[in-house]
PDB file of C-alpha atoms in Angstrom:
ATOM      1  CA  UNK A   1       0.000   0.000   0.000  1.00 50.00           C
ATOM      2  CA  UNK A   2       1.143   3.453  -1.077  1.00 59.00           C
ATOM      3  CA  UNK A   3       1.695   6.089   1.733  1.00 54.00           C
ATOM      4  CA  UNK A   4      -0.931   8.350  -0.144  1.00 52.00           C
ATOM      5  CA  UNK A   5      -3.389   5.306   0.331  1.00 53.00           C
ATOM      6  CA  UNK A   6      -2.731   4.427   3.784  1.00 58.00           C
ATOM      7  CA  UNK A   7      -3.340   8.226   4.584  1.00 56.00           C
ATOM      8  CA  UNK A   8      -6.551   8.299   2.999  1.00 57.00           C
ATOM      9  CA  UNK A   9      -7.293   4.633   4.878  1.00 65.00           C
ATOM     10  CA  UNK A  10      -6.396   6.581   7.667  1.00 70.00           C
ATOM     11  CA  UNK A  11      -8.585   9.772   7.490  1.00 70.00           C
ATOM     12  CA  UNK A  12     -11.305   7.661   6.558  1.00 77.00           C
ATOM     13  CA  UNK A  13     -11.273   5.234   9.670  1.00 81.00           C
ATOM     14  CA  UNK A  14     -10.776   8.413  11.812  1.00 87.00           C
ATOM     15  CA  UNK A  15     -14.071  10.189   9.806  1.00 85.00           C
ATOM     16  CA  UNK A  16     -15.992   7.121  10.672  1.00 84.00           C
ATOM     17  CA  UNK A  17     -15.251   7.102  14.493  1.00 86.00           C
ATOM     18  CA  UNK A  18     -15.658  10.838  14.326  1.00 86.00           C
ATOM     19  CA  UNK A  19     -19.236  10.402  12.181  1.00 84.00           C
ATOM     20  CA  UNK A  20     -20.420   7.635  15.056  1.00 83.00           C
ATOM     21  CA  UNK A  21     -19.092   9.782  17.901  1.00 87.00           C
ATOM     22  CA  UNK A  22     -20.699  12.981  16.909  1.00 87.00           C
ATOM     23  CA  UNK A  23     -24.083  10.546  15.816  1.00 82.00           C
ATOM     24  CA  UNK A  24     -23.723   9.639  19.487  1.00 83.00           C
ATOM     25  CA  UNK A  25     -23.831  12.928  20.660  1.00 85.00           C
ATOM     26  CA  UNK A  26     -26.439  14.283  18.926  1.00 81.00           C
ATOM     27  CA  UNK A  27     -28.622  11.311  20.023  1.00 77.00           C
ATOM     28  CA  UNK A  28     -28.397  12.029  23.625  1.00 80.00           C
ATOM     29  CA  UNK A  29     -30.155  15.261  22.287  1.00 79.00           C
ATOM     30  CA  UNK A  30     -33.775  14.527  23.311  1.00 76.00           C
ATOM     31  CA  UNK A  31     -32.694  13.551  27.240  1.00 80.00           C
ATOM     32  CA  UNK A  32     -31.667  17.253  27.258  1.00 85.00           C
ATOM     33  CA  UNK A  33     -34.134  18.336  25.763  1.00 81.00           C
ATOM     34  CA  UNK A  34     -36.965  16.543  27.603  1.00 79.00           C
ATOM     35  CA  UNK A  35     -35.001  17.840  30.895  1.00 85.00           C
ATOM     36  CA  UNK A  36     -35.069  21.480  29.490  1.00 88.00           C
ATOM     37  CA  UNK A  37     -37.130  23.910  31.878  1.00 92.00           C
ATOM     38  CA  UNK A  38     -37.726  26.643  29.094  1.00 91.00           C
ATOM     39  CA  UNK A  39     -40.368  25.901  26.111  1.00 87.00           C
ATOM     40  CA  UNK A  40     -39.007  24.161  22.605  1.00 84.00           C
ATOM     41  CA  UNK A  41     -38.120  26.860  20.866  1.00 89.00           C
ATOM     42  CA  UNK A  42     -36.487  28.736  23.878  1.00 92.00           C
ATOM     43  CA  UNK A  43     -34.120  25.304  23.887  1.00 90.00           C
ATOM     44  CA  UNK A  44     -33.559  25.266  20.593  1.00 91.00           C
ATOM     45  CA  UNK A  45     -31.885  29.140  20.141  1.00 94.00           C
ATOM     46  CA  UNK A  46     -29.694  28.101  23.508  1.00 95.00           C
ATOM     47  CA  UNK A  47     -28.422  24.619  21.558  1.00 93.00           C
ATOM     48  CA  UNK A  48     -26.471  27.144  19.421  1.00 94.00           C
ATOM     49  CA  UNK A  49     -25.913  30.296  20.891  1.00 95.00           C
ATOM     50  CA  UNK A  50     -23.875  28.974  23.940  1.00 96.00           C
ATOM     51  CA  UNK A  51     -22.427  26.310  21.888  1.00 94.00           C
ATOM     52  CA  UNK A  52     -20.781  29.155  20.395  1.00 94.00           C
ATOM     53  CA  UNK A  53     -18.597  29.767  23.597  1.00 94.00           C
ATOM     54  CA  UNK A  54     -16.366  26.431  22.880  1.00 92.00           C
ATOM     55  CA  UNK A  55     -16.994  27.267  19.204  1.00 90.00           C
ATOM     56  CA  UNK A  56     -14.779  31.076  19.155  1.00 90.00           C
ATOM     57  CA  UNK A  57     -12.556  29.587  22.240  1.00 89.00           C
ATOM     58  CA  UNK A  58     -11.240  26.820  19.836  1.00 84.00           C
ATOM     59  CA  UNK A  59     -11.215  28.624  16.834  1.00 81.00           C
ATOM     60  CA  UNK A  60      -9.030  31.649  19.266  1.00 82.00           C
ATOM     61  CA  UNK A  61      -6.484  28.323  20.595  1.00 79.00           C
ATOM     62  CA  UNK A  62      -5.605  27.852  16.765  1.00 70.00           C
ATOM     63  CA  UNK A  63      -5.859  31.663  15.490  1.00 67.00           C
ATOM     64  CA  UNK A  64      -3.560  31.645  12.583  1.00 53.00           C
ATOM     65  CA  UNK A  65      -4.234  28.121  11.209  1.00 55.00           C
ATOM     66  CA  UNK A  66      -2.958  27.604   7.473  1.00 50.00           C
ATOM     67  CA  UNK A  67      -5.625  25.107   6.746  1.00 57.00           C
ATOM     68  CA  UNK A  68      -8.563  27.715   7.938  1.00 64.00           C
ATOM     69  CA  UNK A  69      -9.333  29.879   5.073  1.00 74.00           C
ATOM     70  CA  UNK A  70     -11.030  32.869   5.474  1.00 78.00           C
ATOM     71  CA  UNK A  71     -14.218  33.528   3.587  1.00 85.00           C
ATOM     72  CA  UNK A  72     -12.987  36.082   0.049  1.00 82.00           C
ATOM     73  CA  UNK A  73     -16.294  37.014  -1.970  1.00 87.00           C
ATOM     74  CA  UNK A  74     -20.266  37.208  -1.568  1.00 91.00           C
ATOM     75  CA  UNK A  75     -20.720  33.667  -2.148  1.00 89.00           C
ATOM     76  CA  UNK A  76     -18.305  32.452   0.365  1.00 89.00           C
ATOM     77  CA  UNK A  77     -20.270  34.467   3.096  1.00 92.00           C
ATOM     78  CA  UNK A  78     -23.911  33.020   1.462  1.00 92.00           C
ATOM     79  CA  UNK A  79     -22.482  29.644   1.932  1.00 91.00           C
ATOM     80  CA  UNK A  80     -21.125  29.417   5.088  1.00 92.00           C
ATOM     81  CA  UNK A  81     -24.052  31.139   6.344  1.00 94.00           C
ATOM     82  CA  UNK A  82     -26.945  28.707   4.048  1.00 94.00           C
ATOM     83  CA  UNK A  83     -26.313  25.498   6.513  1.00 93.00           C
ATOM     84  CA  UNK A  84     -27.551  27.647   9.818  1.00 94.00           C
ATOM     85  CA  UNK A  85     -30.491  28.280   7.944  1.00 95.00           C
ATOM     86  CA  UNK A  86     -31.300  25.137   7.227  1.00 95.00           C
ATOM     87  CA  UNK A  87     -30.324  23.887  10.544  1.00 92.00           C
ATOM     88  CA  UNK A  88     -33.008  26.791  12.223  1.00 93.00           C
ATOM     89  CA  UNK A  89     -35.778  25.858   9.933  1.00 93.00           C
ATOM     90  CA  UNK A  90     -35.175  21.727  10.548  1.00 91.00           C
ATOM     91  CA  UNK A  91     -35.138  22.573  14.824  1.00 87.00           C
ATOM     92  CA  UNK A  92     -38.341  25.589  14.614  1.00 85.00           C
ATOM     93  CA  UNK A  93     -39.621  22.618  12.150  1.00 87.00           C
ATOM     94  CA  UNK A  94     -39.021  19.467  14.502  1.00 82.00           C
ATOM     95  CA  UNK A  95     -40.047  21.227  17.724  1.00 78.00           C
ATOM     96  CA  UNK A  96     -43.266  22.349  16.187  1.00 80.00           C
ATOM     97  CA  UNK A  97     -43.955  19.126  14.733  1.00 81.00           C
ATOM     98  CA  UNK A  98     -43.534  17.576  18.862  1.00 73.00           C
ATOM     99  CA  UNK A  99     -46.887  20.014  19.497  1.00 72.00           C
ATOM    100  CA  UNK A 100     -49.181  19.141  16.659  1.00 77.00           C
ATOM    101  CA  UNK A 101     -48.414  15.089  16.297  1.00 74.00           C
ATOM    102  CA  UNK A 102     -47.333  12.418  18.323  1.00 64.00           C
ATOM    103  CA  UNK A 103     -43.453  12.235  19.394  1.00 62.00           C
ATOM    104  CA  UNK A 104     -43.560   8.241  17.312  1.00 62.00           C
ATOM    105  CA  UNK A 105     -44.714  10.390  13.891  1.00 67.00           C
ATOM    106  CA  UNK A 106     -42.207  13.379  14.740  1.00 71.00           C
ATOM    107  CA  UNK A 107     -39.134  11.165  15.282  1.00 70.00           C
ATOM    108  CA  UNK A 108     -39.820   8.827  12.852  1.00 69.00           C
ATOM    109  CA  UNK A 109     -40.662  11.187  10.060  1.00 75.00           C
ATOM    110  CA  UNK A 110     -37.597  13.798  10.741  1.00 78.00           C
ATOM    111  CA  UNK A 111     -35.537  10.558  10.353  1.00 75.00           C
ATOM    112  CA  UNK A 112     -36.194   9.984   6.862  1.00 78.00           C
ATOM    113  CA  UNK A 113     -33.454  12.976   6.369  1.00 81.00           C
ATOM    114  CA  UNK A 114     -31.252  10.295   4.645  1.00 81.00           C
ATOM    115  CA  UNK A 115     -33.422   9.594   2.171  1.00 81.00           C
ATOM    116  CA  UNK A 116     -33.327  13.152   0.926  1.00 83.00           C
ATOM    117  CA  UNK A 117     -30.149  13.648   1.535  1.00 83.00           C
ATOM    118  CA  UNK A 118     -29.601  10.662  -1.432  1.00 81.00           C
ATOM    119  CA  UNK A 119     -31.963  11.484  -3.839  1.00 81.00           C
ATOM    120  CA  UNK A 120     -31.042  15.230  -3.583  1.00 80.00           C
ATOM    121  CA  UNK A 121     -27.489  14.557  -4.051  1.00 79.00           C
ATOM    122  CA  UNK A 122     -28.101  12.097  -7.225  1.00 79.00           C
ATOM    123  CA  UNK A 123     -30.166  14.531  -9.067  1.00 78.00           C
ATOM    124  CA  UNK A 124     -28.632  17.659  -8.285  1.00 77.00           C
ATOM    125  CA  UNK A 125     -25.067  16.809  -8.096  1.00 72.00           C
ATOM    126  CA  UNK A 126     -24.839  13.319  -9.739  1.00 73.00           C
ATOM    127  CA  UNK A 127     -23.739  11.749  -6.739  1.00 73.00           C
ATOM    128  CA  UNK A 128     -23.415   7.778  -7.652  1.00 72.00           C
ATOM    129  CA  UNK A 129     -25.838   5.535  -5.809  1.00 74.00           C
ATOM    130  CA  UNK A 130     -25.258   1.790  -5.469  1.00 78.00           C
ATOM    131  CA  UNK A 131     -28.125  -0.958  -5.346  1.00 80.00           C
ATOM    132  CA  UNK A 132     -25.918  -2.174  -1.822  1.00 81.00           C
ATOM    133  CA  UNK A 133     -26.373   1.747  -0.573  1.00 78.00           C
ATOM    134  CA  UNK A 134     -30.014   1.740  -1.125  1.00 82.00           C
ATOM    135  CA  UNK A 135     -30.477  -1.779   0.669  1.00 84.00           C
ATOM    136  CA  UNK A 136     -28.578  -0.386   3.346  1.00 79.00           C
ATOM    137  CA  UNK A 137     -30.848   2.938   3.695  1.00 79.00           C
ATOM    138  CA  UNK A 138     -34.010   0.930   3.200  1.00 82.00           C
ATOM    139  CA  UNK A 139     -33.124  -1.978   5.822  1.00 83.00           C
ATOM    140  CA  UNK A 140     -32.138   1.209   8.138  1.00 79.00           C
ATOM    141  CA  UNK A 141     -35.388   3.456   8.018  1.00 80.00           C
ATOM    142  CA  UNK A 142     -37.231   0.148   8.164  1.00 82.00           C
ATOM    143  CA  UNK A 143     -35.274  -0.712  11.748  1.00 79.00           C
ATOM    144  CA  UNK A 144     -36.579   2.846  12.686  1.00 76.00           C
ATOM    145  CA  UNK A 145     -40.019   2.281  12.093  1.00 76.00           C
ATOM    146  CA  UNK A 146     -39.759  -1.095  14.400  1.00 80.00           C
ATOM    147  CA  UNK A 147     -37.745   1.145  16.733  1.00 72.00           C
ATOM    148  CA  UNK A 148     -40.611   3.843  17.131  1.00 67.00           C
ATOM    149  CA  UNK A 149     -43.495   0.745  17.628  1.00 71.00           C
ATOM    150  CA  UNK A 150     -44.050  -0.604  13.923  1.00 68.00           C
ATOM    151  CA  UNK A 151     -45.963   0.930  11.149  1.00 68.00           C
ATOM    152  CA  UNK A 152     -49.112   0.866  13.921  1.00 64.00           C
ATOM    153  CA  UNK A 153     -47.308   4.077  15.865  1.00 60.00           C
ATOM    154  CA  UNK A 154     -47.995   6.329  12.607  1.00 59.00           C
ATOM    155  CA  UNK A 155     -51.384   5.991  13.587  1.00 61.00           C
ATOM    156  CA  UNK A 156     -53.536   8.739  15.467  1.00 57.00           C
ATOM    157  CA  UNK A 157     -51.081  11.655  14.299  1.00 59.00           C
ATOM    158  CA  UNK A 158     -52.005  15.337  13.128  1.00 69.00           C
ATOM    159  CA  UNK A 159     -51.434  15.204   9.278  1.00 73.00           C
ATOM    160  CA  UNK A 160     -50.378  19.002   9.129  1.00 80.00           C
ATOM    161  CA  UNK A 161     -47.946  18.239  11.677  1.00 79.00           C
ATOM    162  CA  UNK A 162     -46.682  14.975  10.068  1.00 78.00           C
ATOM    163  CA  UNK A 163     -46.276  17.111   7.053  1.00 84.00           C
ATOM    164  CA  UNK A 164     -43.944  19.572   9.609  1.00 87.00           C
ATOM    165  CA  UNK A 165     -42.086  16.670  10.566  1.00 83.00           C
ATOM    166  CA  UNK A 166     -40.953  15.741   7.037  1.00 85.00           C
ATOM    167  CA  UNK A 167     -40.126  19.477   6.104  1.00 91.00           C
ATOM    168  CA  UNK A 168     -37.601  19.028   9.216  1.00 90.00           C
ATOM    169  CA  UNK A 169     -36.248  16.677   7.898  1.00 86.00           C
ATOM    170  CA  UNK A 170     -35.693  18.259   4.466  1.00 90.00           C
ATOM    171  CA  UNK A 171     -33.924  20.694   5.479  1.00 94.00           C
ATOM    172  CA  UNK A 172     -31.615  18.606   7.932  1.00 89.00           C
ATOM    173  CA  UNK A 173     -30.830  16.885   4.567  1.00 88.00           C
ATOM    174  CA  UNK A 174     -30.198  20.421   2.978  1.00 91.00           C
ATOM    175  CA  UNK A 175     -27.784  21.390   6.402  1.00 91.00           C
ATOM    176  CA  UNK A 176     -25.989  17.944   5.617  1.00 87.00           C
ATOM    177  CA  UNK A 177     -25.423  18.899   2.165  1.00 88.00           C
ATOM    178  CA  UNK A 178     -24.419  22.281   2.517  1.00 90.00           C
ATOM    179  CA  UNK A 179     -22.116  21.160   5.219  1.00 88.00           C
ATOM    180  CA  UNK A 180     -20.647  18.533   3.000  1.00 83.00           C
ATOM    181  CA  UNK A 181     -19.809  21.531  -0.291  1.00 84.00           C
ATOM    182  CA  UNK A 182     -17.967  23.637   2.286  1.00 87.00           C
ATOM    183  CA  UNK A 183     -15.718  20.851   3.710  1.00 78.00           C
ATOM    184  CA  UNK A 184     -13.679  21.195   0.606  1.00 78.00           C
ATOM    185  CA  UNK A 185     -12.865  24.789   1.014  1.00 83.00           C
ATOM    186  CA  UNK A 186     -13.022  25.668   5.004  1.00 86.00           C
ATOM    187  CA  UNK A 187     -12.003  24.736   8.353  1.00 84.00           C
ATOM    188  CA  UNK A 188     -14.274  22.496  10.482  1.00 83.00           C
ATOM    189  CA  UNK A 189     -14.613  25.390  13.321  1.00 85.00           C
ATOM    190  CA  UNK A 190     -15.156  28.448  10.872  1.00 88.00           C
ATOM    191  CA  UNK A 191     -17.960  26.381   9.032  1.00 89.00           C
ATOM    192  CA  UNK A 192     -19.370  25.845  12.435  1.00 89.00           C
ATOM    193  CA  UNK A 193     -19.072  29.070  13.385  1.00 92.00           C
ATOM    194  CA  UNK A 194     -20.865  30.743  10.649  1.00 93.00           C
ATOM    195  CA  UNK A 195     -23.505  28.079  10.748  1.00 92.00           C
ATOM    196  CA  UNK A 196     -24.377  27.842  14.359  1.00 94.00           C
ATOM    197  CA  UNK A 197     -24.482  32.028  14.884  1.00 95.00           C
ATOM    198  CA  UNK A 198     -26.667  32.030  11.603  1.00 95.00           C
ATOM    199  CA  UNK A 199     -29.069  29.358  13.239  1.00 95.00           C
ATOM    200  CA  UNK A 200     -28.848  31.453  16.633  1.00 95.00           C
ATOM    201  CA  UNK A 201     -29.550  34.724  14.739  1.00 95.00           C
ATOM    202  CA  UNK A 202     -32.895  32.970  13.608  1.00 93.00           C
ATOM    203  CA  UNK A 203     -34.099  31.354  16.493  1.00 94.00           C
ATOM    204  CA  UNK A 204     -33.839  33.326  18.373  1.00 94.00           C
ATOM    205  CA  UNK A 205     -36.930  35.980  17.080  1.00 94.00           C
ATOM    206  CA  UNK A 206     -39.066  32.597  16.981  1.00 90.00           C
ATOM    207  CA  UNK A 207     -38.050  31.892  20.696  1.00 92.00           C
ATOM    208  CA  UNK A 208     -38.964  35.225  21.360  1.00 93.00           C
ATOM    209  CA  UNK A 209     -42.531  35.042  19.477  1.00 91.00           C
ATOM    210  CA  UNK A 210     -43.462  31.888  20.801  1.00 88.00           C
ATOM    211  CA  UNK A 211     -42.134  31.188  24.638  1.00 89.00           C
ATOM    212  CA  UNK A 212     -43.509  32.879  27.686  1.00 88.00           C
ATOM    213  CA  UNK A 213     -39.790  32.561  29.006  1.00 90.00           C
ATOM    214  CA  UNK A 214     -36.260  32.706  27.758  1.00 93.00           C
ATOM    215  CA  UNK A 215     -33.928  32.036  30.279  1.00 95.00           C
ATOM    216  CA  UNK A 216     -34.053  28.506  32.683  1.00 95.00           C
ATOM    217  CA  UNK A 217     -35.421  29.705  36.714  1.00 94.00           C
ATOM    218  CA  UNK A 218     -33.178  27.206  37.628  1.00 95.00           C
ATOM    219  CA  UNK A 219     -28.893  26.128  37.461  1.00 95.00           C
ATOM    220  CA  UNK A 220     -30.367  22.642  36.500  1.00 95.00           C
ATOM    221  CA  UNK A 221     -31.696  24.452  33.299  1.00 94.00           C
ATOM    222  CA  UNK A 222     -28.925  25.917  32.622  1.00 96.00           C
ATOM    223  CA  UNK A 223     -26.707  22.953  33.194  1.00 96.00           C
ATOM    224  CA  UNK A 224     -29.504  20.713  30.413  1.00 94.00           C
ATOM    225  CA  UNK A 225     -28.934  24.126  28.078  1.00 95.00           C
ATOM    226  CA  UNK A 226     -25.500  23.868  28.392  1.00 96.00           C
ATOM    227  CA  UNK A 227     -24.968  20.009  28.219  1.00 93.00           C
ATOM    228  CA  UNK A 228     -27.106  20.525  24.888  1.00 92.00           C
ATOM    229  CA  UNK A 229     -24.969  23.392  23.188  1.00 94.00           C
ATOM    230  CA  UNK A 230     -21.416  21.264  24.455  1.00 94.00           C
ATOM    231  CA  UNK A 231     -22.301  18.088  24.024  1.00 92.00           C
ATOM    232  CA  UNK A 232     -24.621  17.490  21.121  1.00 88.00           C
ATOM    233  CA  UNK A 233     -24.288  20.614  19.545  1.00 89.00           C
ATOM    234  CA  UNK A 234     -20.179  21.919  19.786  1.00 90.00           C
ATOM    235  CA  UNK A 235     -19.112  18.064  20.012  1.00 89.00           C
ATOM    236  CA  UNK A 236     -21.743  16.152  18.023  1.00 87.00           C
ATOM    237  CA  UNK A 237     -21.981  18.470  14.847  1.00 84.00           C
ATOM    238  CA  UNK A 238     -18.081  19.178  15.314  1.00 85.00           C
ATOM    239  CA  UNK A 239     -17.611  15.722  14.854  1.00 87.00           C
ATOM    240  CA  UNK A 240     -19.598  15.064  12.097  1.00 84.00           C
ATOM    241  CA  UNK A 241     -18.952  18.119  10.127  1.00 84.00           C
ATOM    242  CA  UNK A 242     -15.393  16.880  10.659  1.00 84.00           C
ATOM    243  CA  UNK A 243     -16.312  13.514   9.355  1.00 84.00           C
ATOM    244  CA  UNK A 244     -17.783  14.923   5.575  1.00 81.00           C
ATOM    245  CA  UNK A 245     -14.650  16.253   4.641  1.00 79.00           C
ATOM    246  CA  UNK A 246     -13.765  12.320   3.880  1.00 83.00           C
ATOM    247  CA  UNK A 247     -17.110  10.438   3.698  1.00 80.00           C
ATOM    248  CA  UNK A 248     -20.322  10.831   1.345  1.00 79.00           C
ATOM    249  CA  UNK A 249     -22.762  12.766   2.792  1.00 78.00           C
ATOM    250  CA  UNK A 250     -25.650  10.207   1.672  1.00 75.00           C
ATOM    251  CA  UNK A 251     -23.659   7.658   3.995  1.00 74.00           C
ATOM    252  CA  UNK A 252     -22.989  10.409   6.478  1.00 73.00           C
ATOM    253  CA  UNK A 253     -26.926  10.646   6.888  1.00 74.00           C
ATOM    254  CA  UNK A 254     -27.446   7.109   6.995  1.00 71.00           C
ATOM    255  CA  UNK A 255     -25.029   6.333   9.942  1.00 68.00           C
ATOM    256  CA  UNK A 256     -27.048   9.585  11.791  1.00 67.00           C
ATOM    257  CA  UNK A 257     -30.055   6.813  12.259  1.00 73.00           C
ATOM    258  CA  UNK A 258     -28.230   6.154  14.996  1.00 73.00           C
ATOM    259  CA  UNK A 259     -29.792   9.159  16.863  1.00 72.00           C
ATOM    260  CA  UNK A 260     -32.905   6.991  17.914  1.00 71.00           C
ATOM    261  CA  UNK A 261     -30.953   4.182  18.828  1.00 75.00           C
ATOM    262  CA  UNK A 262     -28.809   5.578  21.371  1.00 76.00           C
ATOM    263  CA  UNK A 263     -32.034   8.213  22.326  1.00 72.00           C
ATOM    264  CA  UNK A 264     -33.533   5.148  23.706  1.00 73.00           C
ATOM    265  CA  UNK A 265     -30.619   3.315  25.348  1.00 77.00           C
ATOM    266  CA  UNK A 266     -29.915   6.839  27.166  1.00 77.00           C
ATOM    267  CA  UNK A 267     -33.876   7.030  28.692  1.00 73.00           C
ATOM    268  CA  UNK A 268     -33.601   3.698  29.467  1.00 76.00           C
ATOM    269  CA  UNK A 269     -30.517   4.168  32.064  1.00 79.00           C
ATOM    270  CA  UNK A 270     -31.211   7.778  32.445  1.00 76.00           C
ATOM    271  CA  UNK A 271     -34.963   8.369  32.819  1.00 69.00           C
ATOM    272  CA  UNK A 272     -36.031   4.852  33.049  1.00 75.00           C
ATOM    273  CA  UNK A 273     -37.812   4.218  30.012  1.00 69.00           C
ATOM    274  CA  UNK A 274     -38.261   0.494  29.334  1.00 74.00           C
ATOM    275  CA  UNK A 275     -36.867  -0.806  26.338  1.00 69.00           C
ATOM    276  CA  UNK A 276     -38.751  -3.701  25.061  1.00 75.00           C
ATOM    277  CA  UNK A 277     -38.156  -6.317  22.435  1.00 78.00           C
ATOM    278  CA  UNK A 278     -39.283  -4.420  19.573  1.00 79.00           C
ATOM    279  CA  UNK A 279     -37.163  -1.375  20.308  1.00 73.00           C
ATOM    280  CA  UNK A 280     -34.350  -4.139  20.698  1.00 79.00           C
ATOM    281  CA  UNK A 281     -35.105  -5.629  17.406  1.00 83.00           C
ATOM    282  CA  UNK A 282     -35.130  -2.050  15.403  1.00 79.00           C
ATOM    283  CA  UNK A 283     -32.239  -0.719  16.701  1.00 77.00           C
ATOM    284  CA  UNK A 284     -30.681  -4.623  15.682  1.00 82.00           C
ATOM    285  CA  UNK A 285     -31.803  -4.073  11.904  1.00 83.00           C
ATOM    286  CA  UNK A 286     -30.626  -0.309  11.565  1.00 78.00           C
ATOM    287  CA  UNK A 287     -27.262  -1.295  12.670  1.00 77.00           C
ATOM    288  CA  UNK A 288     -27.101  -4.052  10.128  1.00 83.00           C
ATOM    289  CA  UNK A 289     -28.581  -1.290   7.469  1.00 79.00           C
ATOM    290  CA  UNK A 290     -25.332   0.628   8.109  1.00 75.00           C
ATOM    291  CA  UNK A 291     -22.867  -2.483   7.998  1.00 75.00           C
ATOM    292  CA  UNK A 292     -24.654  -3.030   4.503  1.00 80.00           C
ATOM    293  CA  UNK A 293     -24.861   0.454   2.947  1.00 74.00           C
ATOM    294  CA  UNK A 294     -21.067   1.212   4.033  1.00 69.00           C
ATOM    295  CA  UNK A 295     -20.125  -1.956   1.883  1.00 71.00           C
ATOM    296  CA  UNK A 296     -22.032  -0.155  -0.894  1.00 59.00           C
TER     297      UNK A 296
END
């Protein structure tokens, strides 16, 4: 093996861990979320403003970086900005979704992001799509439908707010794209940066039109705000932003079905949620979904 190849090798099996890792992360998401003592949106705009604190610290640790190129014309600024748009609209989307269906149609429905995330990339970039990718991606949404109860827990949901659910989850899809584009030309932390202030910049007059209250009564709050900015925000979207500068974002997507697997092995050891059999079974079949698509 060439040097240049066992680099890449490299890179790639450190993307992976990085992808799972940050997959992780953001799948311990809902615990702090659930724990949250402000309203949805309120949650939401502190996810990314204080997970800009580790954000601008970092970013200050490595001022001068060769490899973090600063933003030269309009359409550098458009760009880098685009994914925190897209990330605003997919949380305002998701968290509106929770009020007007049931949480089995919300979650299950802003999964389907790597579906979108595929077909958008093969017709608007040409991205190649294997028949072993596609039996991966379909064997993994199906183990999320037998994670969230079977194709019985779609029932009794709000249509309008199944509807919400699935625009979330188109524009997740767009922030994974956009995210993916920009890995080619700028540092992990600057695209994360511009992204997460942009998404802060917007959610936070949506906070402020729909919540009674902005700020947590409590240091518990804060502490759930902040383990939700550091944690699944600044470490699980680091991680994974890091991770599409050497992996497809269509398989990027697909290994984020994670989220609902380690969502329910976290309330089961930290809020006591049973897991039974079924939930067992799904989160079984979307790990064997991934094993298959990364082969493709």
């Amino acid at each position: 093996m060439t040097q240049a190849a066992s680099s890449a090798s490299s890179h790639n099996r450190l993307a992976m861990a990085a992808l799972i890792i940050g997959g992780a992360a953001i799948g311990g998401s809902p615990i702090f979320v659930r724990l949250s003592e402000v309203g949805p949106m309120a949650t939401a705009f502190w996810r990314v403003a204080l997970a800009l604190i580790p954000l601008v610290a970092w970013s200050q640790l490595r001022n001068g970086s060769a490899a973090d190129r600063p933003p030269e014309r309009l359409a550098d600024y458009v760009a880098l900005v685009l994914p925190g748009l897209f990330l605003a609209i997919d949380l305002g989307a998701w968290h509106l979704s929770l009020t007007m269906t049931s949480v089995a149609n919300a979650t299950l429905l802003a999964n389907l992001a790597p579906v979108f995330v595929t077909l958008a990339g093969w017709l608007l970039f040409r991205s190649a799509v294997s028949g072993i990718f596609v039996a991966g991606l379909a064997t993994a949404v199906a183990g999320v439908v037998v994670l969230k109860g079977g194709p019985a827990a779609l029932d009794g949901g709000d249509l309008a707010g199944d509807g919400i659910a699935v625009v979330a989850a188109m524009f997740y899809a767009g922030y994974i794209l956009a995210i993916g584009r920009l890995r080619s030309r700028f540092s992990t932390n600057r695209i994360m940066i511009w992204s997460t202030a942009s998404a802060a910049l917007c959610m936070l007059p949506m906070a402020l039109l729909t919540e009674q209250s902005l700020f947590p009564p409590s240091g518990f709050g804060w502490a759930m705000l902040f383990g939700l900015a550091f944690v699944s925000h600044a470490g699980g979207q680091v991680a994974i932003t890091y991770a599409l500068a050497y992996l497809p974002p269509a398989f990027s997507s697909l290994t984020l079905l994670l989220q609902p697997v380690v969502a329910a092995v976290l309330a089961w050891i930290l809020l006591s949620e049973p897991v039974g059999l079924m939930q067992a079974i799904g989160g079984a079949i979307v790990l064997t979904g991934i094993l298959i698509a990364r082969r493709g």
